[in-house]
Structure formats: C-alpha cells, structure tokens
Short mmCIF file of C-alpha atoms and ligand atoms in Angstrom, two decimals:
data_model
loop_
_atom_site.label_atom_id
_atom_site.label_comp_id
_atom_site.label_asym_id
_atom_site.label_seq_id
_atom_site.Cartn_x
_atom_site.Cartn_y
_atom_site.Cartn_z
CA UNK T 458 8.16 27.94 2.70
CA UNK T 459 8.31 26.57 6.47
CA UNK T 460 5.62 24.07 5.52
CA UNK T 461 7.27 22.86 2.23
CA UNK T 462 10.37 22.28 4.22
CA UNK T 463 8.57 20.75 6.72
CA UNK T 464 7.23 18.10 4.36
CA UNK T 465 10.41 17.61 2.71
CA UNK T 466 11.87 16.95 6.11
CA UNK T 467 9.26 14.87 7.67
CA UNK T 468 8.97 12.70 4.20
CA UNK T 469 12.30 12.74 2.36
CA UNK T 470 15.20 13.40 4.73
CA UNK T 471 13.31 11.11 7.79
CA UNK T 472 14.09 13.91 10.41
CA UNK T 473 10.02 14.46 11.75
CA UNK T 474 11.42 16.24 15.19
CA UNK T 475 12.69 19.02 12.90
CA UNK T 476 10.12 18.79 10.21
CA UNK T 477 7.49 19.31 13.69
CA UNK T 478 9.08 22.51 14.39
CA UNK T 479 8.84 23.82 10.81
CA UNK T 480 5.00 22.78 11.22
CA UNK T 481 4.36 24.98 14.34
CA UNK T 482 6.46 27.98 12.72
CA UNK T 483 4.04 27.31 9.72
CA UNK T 484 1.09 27.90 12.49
CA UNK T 485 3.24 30.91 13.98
CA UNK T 486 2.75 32.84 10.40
CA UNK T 487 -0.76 31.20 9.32
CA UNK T 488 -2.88 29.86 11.96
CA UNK T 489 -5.31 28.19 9.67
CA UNK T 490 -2.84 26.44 7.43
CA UNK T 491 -4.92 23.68 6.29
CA UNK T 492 -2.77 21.07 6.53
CA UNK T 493 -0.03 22.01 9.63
CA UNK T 494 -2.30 21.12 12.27
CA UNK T 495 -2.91 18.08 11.19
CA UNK T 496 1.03 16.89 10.61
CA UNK T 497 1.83 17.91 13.78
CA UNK T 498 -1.38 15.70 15.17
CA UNK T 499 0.44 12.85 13.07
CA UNK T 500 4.05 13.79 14.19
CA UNK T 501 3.06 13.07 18.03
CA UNK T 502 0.77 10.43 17.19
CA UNK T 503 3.91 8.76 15.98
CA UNK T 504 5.57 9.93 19.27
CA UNK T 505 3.08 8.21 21.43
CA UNK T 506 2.41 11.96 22.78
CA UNK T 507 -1.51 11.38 21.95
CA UNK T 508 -2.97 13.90 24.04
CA UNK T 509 -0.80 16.53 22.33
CA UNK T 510 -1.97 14.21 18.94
CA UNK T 511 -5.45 15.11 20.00
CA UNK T 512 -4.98 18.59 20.64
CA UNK T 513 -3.68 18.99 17.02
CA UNK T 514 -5.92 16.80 15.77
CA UNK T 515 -9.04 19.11 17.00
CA UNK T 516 -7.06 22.33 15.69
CA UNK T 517 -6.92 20.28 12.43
CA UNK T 518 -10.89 19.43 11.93
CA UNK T 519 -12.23 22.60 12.73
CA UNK T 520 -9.87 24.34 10.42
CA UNK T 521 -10.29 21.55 7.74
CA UNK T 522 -13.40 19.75 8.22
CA UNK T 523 -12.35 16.98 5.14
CA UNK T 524 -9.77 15.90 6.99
CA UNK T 525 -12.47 14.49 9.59
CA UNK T 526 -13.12 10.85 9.07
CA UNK T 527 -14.14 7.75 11.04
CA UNK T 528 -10.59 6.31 10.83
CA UNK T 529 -8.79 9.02 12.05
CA UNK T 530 -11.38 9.72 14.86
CA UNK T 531 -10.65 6.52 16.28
CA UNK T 532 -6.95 7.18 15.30
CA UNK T 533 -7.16 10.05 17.87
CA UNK T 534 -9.75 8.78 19.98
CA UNK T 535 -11.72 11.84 19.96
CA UNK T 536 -15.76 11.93 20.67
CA UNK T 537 -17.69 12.65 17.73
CA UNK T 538 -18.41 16.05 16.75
CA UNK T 539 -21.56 17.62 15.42
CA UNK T 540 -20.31 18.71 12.32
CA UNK T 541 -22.49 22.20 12.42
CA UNK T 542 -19.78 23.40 15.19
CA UNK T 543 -17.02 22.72 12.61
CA UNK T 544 -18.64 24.32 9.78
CA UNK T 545 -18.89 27.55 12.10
CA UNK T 546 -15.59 27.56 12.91
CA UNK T 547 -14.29 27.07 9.66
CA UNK T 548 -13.15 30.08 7.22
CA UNK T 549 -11.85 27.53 4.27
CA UNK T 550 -12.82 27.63 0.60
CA UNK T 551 -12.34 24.07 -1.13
CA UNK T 552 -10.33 25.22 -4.31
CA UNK T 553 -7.97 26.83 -1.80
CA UNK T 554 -6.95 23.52 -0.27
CA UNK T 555 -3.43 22.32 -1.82
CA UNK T 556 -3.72 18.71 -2.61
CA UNK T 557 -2.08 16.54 -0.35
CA UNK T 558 -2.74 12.79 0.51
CA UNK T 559 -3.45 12.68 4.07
CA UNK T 560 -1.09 10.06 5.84
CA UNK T 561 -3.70 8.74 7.91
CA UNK T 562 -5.51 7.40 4.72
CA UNK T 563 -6.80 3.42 5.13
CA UNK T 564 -4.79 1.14 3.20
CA UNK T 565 -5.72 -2.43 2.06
CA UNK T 566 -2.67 -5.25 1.46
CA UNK T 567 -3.49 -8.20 -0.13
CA UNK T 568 -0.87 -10.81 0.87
CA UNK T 569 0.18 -9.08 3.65
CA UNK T 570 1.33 -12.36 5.91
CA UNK T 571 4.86 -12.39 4.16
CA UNK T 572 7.35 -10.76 1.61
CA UNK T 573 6.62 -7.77 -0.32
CA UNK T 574 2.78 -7.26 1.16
CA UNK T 575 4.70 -8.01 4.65
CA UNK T 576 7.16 -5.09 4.41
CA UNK T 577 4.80 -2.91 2.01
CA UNK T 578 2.60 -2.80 5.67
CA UNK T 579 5.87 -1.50 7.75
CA UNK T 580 6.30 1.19 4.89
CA UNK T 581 2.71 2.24 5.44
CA UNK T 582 2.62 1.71 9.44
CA UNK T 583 5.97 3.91 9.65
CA UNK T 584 3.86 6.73 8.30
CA UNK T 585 1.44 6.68 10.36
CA UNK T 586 -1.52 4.94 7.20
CA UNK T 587 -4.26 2.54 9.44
CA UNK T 588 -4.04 -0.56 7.36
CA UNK T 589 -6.31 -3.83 6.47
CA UNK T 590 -4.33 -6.84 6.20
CA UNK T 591 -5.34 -9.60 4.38
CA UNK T 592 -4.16 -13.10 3.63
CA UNK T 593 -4.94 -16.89 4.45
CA UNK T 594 -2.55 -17.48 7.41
CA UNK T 595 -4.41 -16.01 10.45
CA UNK T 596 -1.50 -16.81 12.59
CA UNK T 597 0.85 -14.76 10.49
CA UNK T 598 -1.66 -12.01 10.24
CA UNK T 599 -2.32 -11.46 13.99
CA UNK T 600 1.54 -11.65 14.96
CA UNK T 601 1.91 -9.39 12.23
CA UNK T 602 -0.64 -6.83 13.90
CA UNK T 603 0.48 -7.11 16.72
CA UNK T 604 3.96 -5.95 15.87
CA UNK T 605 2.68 -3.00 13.84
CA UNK T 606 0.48 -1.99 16.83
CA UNK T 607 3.09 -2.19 19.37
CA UNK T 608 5.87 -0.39 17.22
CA UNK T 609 4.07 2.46 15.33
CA UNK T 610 0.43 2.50 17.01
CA UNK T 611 -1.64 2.19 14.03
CA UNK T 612 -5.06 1.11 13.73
CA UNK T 613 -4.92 -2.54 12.27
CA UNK T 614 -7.74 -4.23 10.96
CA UNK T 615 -7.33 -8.30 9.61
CA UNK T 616 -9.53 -10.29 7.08
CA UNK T 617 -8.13 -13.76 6.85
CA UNK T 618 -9.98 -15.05 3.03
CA UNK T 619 -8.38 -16.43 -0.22
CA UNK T 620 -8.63 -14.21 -2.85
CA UNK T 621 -8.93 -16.88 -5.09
CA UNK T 622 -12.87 -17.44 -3.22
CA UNK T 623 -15.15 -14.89 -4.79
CA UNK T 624 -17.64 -15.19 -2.03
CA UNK T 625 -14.72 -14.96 0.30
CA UNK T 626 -14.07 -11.74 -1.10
CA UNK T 627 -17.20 -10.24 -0.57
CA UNK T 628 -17.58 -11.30 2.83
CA UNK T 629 -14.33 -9.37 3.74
CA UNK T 630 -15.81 -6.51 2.01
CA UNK T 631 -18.99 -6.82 3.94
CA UNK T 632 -17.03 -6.90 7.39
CA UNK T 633 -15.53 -3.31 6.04
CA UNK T 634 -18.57 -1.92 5.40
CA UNK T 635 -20.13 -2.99 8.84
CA UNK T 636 -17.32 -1.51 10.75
CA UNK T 637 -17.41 1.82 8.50
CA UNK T 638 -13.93 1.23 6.79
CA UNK T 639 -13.30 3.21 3.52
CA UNK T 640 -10.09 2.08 1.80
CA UNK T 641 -8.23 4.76 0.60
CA UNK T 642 -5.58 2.73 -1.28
CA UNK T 643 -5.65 -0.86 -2.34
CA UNK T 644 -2.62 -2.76 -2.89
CA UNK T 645 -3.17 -5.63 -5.21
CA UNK T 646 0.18 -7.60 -3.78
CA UNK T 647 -1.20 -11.28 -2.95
CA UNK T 648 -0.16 -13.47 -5.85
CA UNK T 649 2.12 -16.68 -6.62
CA UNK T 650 4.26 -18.31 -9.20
CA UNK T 651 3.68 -22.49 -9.30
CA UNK T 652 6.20 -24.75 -11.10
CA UNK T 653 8.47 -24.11 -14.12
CA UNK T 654 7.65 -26.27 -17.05
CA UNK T 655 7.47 -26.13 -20.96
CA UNK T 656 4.09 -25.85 -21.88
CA UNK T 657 3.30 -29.40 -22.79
CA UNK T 658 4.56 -30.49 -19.50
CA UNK T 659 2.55 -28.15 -17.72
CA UNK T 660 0.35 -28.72 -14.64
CA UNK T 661 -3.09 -27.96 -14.94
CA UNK T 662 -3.56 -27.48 -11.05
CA UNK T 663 -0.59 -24.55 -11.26
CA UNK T 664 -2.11 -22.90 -14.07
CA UNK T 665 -5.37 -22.54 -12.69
CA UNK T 666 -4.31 -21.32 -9.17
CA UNK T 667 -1.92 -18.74 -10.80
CA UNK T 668 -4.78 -17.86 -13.24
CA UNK T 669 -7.52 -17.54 -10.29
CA UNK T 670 -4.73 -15.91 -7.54
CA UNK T 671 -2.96 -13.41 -10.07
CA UNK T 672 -5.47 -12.76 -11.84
CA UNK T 673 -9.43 -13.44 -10.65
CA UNK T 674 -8.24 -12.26 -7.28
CA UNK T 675 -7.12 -9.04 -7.62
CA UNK T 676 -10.35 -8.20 -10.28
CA UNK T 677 -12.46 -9.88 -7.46
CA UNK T 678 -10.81 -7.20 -4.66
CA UNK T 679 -11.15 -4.06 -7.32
CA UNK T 680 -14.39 -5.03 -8.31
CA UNK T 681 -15.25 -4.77 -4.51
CA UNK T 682 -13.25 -1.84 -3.36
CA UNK T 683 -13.05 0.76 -6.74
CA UNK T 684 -17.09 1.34 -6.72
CA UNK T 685 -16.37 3.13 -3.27
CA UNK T 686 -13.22 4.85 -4.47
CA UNK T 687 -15.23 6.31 -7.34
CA UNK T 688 -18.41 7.57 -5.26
CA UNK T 689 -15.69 9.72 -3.06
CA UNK T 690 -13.53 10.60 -6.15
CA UNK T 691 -10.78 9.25 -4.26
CA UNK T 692 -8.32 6.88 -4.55
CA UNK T 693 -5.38 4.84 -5.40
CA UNK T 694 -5.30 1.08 -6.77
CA UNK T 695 -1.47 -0.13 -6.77
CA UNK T 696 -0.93 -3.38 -8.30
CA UNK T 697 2.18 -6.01 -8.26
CA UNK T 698 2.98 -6.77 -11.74
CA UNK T 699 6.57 -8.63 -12.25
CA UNK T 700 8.95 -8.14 -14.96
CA UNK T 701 7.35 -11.87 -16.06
CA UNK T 702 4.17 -8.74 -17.25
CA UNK T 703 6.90 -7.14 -19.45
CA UNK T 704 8.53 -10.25 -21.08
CA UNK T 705 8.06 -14.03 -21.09
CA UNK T 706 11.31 -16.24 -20.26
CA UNK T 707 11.27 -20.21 -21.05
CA UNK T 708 9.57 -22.06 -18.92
CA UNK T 709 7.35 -18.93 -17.34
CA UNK T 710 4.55 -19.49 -20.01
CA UNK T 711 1.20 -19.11 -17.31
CA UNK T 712 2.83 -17.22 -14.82
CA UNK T 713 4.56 -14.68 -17.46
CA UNK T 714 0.74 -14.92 -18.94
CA UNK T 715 -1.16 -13.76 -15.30
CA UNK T 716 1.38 -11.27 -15.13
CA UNK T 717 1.04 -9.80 -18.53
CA UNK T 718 -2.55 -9.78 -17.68
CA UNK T 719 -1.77 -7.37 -14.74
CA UNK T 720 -0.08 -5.06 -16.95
CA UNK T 721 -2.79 -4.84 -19.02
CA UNK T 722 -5.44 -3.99 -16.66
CA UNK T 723 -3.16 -1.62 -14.79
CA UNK T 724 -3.11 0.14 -18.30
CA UNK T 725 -6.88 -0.75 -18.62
CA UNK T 726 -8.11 0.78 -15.00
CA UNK T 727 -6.46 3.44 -15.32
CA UNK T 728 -8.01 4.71 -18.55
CA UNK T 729 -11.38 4.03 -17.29
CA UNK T 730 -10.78 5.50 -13.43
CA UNK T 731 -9.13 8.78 -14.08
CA UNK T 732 -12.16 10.59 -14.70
CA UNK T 733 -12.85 10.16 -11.30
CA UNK T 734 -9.86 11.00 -9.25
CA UNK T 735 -8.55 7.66 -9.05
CA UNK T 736 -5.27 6.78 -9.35
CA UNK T 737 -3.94 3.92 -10.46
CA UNK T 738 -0.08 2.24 -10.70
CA UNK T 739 1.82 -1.03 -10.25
CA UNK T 740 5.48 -1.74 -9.65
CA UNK T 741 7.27 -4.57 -11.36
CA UNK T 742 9.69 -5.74 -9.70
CA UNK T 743 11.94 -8.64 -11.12
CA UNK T 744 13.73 -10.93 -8.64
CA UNK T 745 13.02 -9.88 -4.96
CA UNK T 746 14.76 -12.08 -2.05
CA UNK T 747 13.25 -11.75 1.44
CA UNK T 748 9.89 -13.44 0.47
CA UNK T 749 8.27 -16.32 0.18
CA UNK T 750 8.07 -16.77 -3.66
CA UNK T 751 10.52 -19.35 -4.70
CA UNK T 752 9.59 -21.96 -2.21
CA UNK T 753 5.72 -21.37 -2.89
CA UNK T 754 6.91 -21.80 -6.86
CA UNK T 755 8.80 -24.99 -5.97
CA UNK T 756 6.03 -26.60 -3.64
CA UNK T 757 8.28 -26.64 -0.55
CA UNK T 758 11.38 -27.55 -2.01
CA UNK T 759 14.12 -25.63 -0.27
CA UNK T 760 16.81 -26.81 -2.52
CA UNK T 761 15.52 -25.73 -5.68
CA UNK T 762 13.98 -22.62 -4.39
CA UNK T 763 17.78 -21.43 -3.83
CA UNK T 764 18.13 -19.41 -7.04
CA UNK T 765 19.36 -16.31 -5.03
CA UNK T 766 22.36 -17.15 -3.22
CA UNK T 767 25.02 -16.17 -5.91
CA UNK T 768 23.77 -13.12 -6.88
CA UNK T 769 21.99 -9.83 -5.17
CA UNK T 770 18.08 -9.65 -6.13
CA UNK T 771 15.99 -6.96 -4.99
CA UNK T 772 14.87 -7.12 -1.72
CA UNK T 773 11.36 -7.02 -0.56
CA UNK T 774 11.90 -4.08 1.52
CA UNK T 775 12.72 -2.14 -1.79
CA UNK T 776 9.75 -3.28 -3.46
CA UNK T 777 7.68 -1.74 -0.66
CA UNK T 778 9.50 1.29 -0.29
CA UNK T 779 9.19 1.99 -3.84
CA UNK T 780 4.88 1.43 -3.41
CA UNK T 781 4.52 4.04 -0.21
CA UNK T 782 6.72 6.27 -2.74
CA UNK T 783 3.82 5.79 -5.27
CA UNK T 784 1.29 6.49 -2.97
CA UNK T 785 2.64 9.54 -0.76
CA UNK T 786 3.18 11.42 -4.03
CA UNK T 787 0.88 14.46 -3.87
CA UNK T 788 -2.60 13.74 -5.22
CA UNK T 789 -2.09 15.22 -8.89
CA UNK T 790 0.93 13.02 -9.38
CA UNK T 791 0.12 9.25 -10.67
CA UNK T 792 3.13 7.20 -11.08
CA UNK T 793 1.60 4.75 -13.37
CA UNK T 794 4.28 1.86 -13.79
CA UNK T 795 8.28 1.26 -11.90
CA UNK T 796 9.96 -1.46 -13.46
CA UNK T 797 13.27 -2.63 -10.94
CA UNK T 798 15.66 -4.95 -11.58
CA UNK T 799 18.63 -5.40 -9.36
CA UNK T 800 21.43 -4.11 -10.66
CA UNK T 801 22.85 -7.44 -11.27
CA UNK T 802 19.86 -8.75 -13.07
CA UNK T 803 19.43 -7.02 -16.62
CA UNK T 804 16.52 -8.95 -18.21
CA UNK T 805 14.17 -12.35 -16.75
CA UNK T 806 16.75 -14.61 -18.30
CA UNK T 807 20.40 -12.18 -17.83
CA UNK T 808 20.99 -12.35 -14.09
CA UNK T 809 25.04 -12.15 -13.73
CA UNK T 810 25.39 -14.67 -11.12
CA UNK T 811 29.18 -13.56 -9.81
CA UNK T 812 28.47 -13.57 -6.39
CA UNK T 813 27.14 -10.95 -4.07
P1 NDP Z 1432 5.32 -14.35 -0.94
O1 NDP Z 1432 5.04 -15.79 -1.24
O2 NDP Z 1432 6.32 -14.05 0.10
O3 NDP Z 1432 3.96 -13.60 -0.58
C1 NDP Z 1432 2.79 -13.85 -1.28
C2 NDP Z 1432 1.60 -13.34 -0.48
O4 NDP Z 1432 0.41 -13.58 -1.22
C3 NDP Z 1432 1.46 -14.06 0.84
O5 NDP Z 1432 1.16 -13.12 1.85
C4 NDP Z 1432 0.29 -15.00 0.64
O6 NDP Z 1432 -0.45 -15.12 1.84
C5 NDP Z 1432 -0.54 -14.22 -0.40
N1 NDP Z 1432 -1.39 -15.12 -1.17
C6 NDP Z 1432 -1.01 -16.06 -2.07
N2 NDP Z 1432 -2.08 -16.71 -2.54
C7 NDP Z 1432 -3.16 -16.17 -1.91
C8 NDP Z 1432 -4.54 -16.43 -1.96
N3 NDP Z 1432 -5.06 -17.38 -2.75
N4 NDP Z 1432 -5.37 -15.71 -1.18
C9 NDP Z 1432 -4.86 -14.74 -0.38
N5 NDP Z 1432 -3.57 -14.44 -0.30
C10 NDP Z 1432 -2.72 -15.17 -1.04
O7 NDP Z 1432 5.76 -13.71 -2.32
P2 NDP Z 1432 6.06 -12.20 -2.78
O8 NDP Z 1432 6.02 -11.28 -1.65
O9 NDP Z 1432 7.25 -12.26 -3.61
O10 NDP Z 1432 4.81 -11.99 -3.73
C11 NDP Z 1432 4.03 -10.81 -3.72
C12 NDP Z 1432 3.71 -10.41 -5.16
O11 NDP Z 1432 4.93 -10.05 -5.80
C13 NDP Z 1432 3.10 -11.52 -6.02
O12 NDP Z 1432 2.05 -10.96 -6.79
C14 NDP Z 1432 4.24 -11.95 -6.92
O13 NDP Z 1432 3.79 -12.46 -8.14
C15 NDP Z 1432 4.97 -10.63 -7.09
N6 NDP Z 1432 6.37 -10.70 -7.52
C16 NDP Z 1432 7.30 -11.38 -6.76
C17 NDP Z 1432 8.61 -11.45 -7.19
C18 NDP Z 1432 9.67 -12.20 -6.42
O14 NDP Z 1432 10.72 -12.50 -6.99
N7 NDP Z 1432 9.49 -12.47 -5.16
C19 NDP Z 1432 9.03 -10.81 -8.44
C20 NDP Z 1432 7.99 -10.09 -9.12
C21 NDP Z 1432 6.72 -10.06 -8.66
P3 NDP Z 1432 -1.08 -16.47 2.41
O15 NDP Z 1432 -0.22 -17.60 1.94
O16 NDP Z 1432 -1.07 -16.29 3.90
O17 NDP Z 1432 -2.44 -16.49 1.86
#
C-alpha cells in the first residue's frame, strides 16, 4: 500500500518529497522491495542529492540486478560491478517482479529541436528518462541539451541527421551502438506539412519531402531501432500521427496521405511486435500552437502561417504530456492510439474561430 501511494504521489499528484517518504516506509516493512530502492535513487537524483542517489542506487542493483544497465550506471556514476557479487546478494525470483517501466529508461525524439519533439523531451527530462535528441539544427539541439542538463540533470545524448537520408540514419544508429546506447522508447515525432494545394496544383518538391520525412523517415528510424527492442523483449515505439491520419480535408491531399500512412503502420507494428513485448502507440493530435508547423507548411511566410490567433489549438506542451502518459503506463498497459482536438476544433475542417 505505501508503495502504491508512493507511485501515485510521485507520478500523478507531482508531490515526489512525500511520495520519497512513502518509498522509505515501503523499505521500513520490506527491505527488498524491488522497486523502492530504486525510486528513491531517482527521487534524489532529481534533487541533485547524488551521493544519497548512489546510495539508493547500489541498494537497488543488488536487490534487483535488471534494473542494472549502462545508462543508469553512468546516470549514478557508479564503478562497474562484477555482476557475480549481485547475483549473491540477490534473493529475487523473476515472475515475482511487478512490472513497472523504469524511469531511467533511454528515450529517442525525432524532431526534438522545436514544438512537440521540443516539449515531449522536458516531459521525459522532468522524470528523470536519459534522452537522444535528434534533428537537423545542431544549434537548436545543443542549447536544447544544455537546458535539460542544467535543469533536471539528465544524461543527453545528440545526433544531428535528416531522417529523410537513409545512410544518415544508420550512421546515427552506429554512433549508439559504439557508445552502448539501447533505446528503450522511440518517439517517431520529426515530420512536416508543405503547402496547401488542390491536387492538380500540387508541388512535386512538397510531396516528396512529406512522403520521404513522414513517412521513409520514421520506417528508416524503426527499421534501425525495433531489431534491438525485439532481442531484449522490450520496448515502446510512439508515433505522431495527426488527425490529417484519421480524415482528409481539401487541400491536405499528400500530407493527409503520409499521415494516413502513419496510422496504418501504427496499426501494422503493432500486430507484428506484440509477440515480443513491444509496445506500440501514436497520438494524433489536430491543431497544436507552440511549434513550428505552420510556418514550415507556408515556406516562411509569417502571415499566412497565422491560422491560430482567433481560436485556442492544442498546445505542444499537451501533445507531449499526453506521450510521457503513454509511455509511463505500467508495462502491461499499451495505449495504442489518443486522438485530441482542442475543444474548439471539432473536425480538420470545423474549428469555431470565436476568439480565445
Ligand atoms: P515543428 O516544425 O515545430 O517540429 C518539427 C520537427 O521535426 C523539428 O524538430 C524538425 O527539426 C524535425 N524535422 C523535420 N524534418 C526533418 C528531417 N528531414 N530530418 C530530421 N528532423 C526533421 O512541428 P511540430 O512539432 O508540430 O511537428 C511534430 C510532428 O507533429 C510532425 O510529425 C507533425 O506532422 C505532427 N503534427 C503537428 C500538428 C500541428 O498542428 N503542429 C498537428 C498534428 C500533427 P529540424 O528542422 O531541426 O530538422
């Protein structure tokens, strides 16, 4: 009961200081809780109060030996240990472990150098995740670290590629494997919308980089990163869909199309990945203010990209809060799709534009 309250207090009602004391009254009545050890590592981690981190952290290993990983040794800067100690220390029988996604997990944002990808990496740094950040703008990604470094302390690693660049791809993947990175979660995020034409007026160039971005990119980063996931039987692919993957509005023909096509294969993963532990979901979110879509879809033009001023869209924030919901859900629970709208927004072409 004390740890059960202590998660719902740490995670749900955002008070950790009590939620740590609920931990340690957990270790009062069961000193080799599987799990307590290590929240309370992650609670003081979060403090800045590392030794402390590191104590807990040690308590955590020996009792729970899984929870030992390259990542979180380097989280808690602790020297390696032979893992014959641990396994004499420890008096735990797998099938007795509850299932619970551990918070220090690696996560991997595509798109991560503005809107939703942006704040989808707070969500995750706030809970203490390490994170890969990926995008094109290396300026935007290494301010970006070093914000999340100096406010929550994470580990933060960046790979600046296009997604759109096959080889690119696989060159990111090979500077993972080389520093011993496992990603835990991927979020399929990066992705664009390019001009708003009837079909017959359509640019080629727009099709083909929503077609290669939406679309070849995120199979390129799956292709790379679910082989790994399914060797561990671990796992979680989220992907950004749009309510453009639900219905088509004039004018949205290729994007609407990329979109529907990440639907599908969010439907199609899923069926072939569950065997193996792997979880997959997407949000789809309609329209979300606070990024950079509309002026990417209108080349630049700040004019036309004003299509949220007389109305309140979603904002990114939301978006991302609603993906660390998806993936902190305990590891038998798969959210498979969240469709949000804002609430004045009913359908891609019903958007009650009566002010904010
Ligand atoms: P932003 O333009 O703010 O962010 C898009 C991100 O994708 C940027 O970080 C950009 O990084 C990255 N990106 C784009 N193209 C590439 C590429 N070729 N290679 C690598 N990274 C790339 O828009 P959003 O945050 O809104 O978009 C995120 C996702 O949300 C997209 O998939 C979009 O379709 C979806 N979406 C957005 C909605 C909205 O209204 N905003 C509504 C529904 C869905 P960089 O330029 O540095 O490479």
């Amino acid at each position: 009961s004390h740890y059960s309250y202590a998660v719902l207090l740490a995670e749900a009602l955002n008070n950790p200081e009590k939620a740590a004391k609920h931990f340690k009254k957990t270790l009062k009545h069961q000193g080799d809780h599987p799990f307590a050890s290590y929240d309370l590592a992650l609670y003081y981690h979060q403090e800045g109060k590392y030794k402390k981190a590191q104590k807990y952290y040690h308590r955590a290993i020996a009792v729970n030996p899984e929870l030992q990983t390259p990542q979180n040794d380097s989280a808690f800067i602790i020297p390696e240990i032979p893992k014959e100690t641990i396994a004499a220390t420890v008096v735990q029988e797998k099938e007795e472990t509850p299932q619970r996604p551990q918070l220090t997990d690696t996560v991997l944002i595509t798109g991560a150098t503005s809107g939703i990808g942006r704040a989808s990496a707070f969500e995750f740094a706030q809970k203490g995740y390490q994170l890969v950040l990926t995008g094109r703008r290396a300026d935007r990604l290494e301010s970006l670290k070093g914000e999340l470094q100096a406010s929550y302390g994470i580990g933060v690693t960046l790979l600046q590629f296009d997604v759109r660049d096959q080889e690119a791809c696989q060159t990111a993947f090979d500077q993972l494997n080389d520093l011993q990175i496992e990603i835990d979660i991927l979020v399929n995020n990066a992705g664009l919308a390019m001009g708003l034409d009837p079909i017959h007026k359509g640019d080629i160039f727009h099709w083909e980089t929503m077609i290669d971005t939406n679309i070849k990119g995120l199979l390129y980063m799956t292709r790379l990163i679910s082989p790994g996931m399914v060797a561990r039987q671990k796992g979680h692919i989220i992907n950004v869909c749009s309510t453009a993957g639900k219905e088509v509005y004039p004018n949205g023909n290729v994007y609407c199309a990329t979109k529907h096509a990440v639907d599908a294969l969010t439907r199609a993963m899923r069926l072939d990945l569950a065997a193996y532990n792997i979880r997959v979901s997407q949000v789809a979110p309609a329209m979300v203010e606070e990024t950079e879509f509309a002026v990417v879809r209108f080349e630049g033009n700040e004019e036309r990209a004003k299509i949220y001023e007389d109305f309140q869209p979603l904002k990114a924030k939301d978006v991302a809060e609603t993906i660390a919901f998806i993936a902190t859900r305990p590891a038998y629970v798969n959210i498979q799709d969240v469709v949000m709208l804002g609430t004045q927004q009913a359908s891609s072409t019903q958007v009650h534009r009566t002010g904010r």
